[in-house]
Amino acid sequence: MKQRQRGVILALLPFVLMVLAFQVVPLLSMLTGSFRREDGTGFTLGNYLHAVQSAYYMQAIKNSLLISVASSVIGIVAGLLCAYCITRFTPAVRDRLLMLSNMTSNFAGVPLAFAYIILLGNNGVFTLLFKQWGWSVFSDFNLYSWSGLILVYVYFQIPLALLLLYPAFYGIREQWKEAAALLGAGSWQFWRTVGLPVLSPAIFGTLGILFANAMGAYATAYALVGGNYNLLAVRIGSLVAGDVVTQPQMGSTLAVLLALSTLLAVYLNQRMVRLTEGFTSKPPRKRAWRREASAGIRAAALEEAGQ
Amino acid sequence: MNTRRSGLAPRTFMLLLMVYLLLPLLATGLYAFAENWQNTLLPEAWTFGWFGEMFKDIRFLEALWTSLYLCLITVVLSLAVMLPSVFVITVYFPRWESFMKGIVVLPYAVPGVVAAVGLIRAYSSGPLNISGTAYLLVGAYFVVILPYMYQGIRNSLLSVSAVELLNAAELLGARRRSAFVNVILPNIWPGVIVSALLSFSVLFGEFVLTNMLVGGHIQTIQVYLYRRVGESGHLASTIAISYFVFILLLSALLMRLGTLGKR
């Protein structure tokens, strides 16, 4: 029996070592680093104080929060509309639409930012075209600013929202609508009093995921605006691995703040998913792998993780 | 249920969504084949020249190779580590499962840029100075794919009822290790392959950790793409579109394997 136990423990050892070395130790190191002085010694709350008092860092935090909230809200509204629309199609069309939207979620990060630069950048195809045609509406648009970032963020938020939300619509039975209609409720009244309340845990949970997704998004923003737009994730990157002087302690502090916000958002999602499970039924799990494979990789895995 | 018809509004919304989602892709695709594209709705002349140039570029081939082997090494390492441990947890310590799940889900909640900060701080000095090396990157990659690997292996184990299989094998006199290798492994292999490919495609698209941890020393395909964006738009879009097609083929393969495995 002793021997048996030893063999079993031995099989777990590499896993424990890898997780300790590349997950636990770095996180702890970041946490302790955020309480160190600039020279890396002692214990201080100064970094946090500095972060809160510095207009520059506060602006980065504010920008990140704003862009995350805005892109998540737009994403969730569009996602809800689309998820509802998708249930109105026949299964064959629905599957194809889902596949297409999931497919595009592979197109993220650097390639995505790049595609937008081709389309709407300073010398983008559409930018030049609109100039040629004299459409002045678009002459104010600047891809490398707030509106451009929102446009690009929303691009990766919508497919994620769609993928996470549309299963929840299957919890809403056709019979409920019929019952509501028999009792004299209009379509709008049904959604307001029955549909949306039933969906609300799924909506808030998804909102959490979208928020965390946007807060942590680095590649897209970095490739699009570099250091020119003050975002928390980009700021952290340049503090730790920048070309100029690196300030690892300050970077750690901001990273802790960022991690706290995303942890909170993901925690919210987990709680909400548990709530949702109470009264919605998911579509048959048979094709779970297929859905995952068809590319909303991250989303599908998140969905798995939430369960 | 079958009588419902898609009305005008749903169709319009979905059309808008598809235009929004596919337009950037389409434009990148067109740009990769365009000889000259200015001031007109569609390019004036077409060419395969950018693709030729891409394959002639030695740095591109090097970056591609670097990406492929780094991802491959990580996935193989992850298989070697995760297969036995998920098996042991599922079969012998089901009570630890929720704990394990907590660890494994963590990479979702911790964005890449945060993970990179910790990794840089922990390994840029002291006894283990491996900053800027492939070792650090492979370790970081290992954590990134933890959730996919864990979920995939665990699902396969549960779907073949590993515990019963193992008991049967032991009852017939098989040693535990040989039961694992000869009975369990062949049965879960299809599911495991799917999660390995999934992990591979996730890593192939990784940019944040790669750029922050080893960006100056090792160029993967994503880092290379980032560097080329400023130089030539056409060439960069060629690379972007090839990357996208590659990932698409990979997910098509995944889909096929996934449906085969479920039968």
mmCIF file of C-alpha atoms in Angstrom, chain A residues 3-18, chain B residues 78-89 92-93 96 100 142 176-177 180:
data_model
loop_
_atom_site.group_PDB
_atom_site.id
_atom_site.type_symbol
_atom_site.label_atom_id
_atom_site.label_comp_id
_atom_site.label_asym_id
_atom_site.label_seq_id
_atom_site.Cartn_x
_atom_site.Cartn_y
_atom_site.Cartn_z
ATOM 1 C CA GLN A 3 4.558 1.581 -2.426
ATOM 2 C CA ARG A 4 1.332 2.178 -4.279
ATOM 3 C CA GLN A 5 0.855 5.584 -2.720
ATOM 4 C CA ARG A 6 4.418 6.547 -3.533
ATOM 5 C CA GLY A 7 3.987 5.750 -7.212
ATOM 6 C CA VAL A 8 0.814 7.785 -7.350
ATOM 7 C CA ILE A 9 2.417 10.790 -5.672
ATOM 8 C CA LEU A 10 5.383 10.508 -8.019
ATOM 9 C CA ALA A 11 3.064 10.863 -11.008
ATOM 10 C CA LEU A 12 1.773 14.153 -9.592
ATOM 11 C CA LEU A 13 5.206 15.580 -8.841
ATOM 12 C CA PRO A 14 6.017 17.056 -12.294
ATOM 13 C CA PHE A 15 2.673 18.802 -12.388
ATOM 14 C CA VAL A 16 3.125 20.286 -8.930
ATOM 15 C CA LEU A 17 6.630 21.444 -9.795
ATOM 16 C CA MET A 18 5.600 23.067 -13.073
ATOM 17 C CA SER B 78 2.328 19.233 -21.256
ATOM 18 C CA LEU B 79 1.058 15.837 -22.397
ATOM 19 C CA ALA B 80 3.851 14.093 -20.529
ATOM 20 C CA VAL B 81 3.070 16.003 -17.332
ATOM 21 C CA MET B 82 -0.703 16.257 -17.514
ATOM 22 C CA LEU B 83 -1.671 12.762 -18.654
ATOM 23 C CA PRO B 84 -0.421 10.964 -15.537
ATOM 24 C CA SER B 85 -1.462 13.687 -13.110
ATOM 25 C CA VAL B 86 -5.004 14.159 -14.395
ATOM 26 C CA PHE B 87 -5.340 10.400 -14.455
ATOM 27 C CA VAL B 88 -4.149 10.062 -10.870
ATOM 28 C CA ILE B 89 -6.401 12.862 -9.646
ATOM 29 C CA TYR B 92 -7.396 8.087 -6.990
ATOM 30 C CA PHE B 93 -8.091 11.501 -5.484
ATOM 31 C CA TRP B 96 -8.839 16.995 -4.877
ATOM 32 C CA MET B 100 -7.017 21.105 -9.174
ATOM 33 C CA PHE B 142 2.703 25.359 -20.225
ATOM 34 C CA ARG B 176 -1.347 -0.589 -12.812
ATOM 35 C CA ARG B 177 1.211 0.968 -15.109
ATOM 36 C CA PHE B 180 -2.690 2.705 -17.872
#
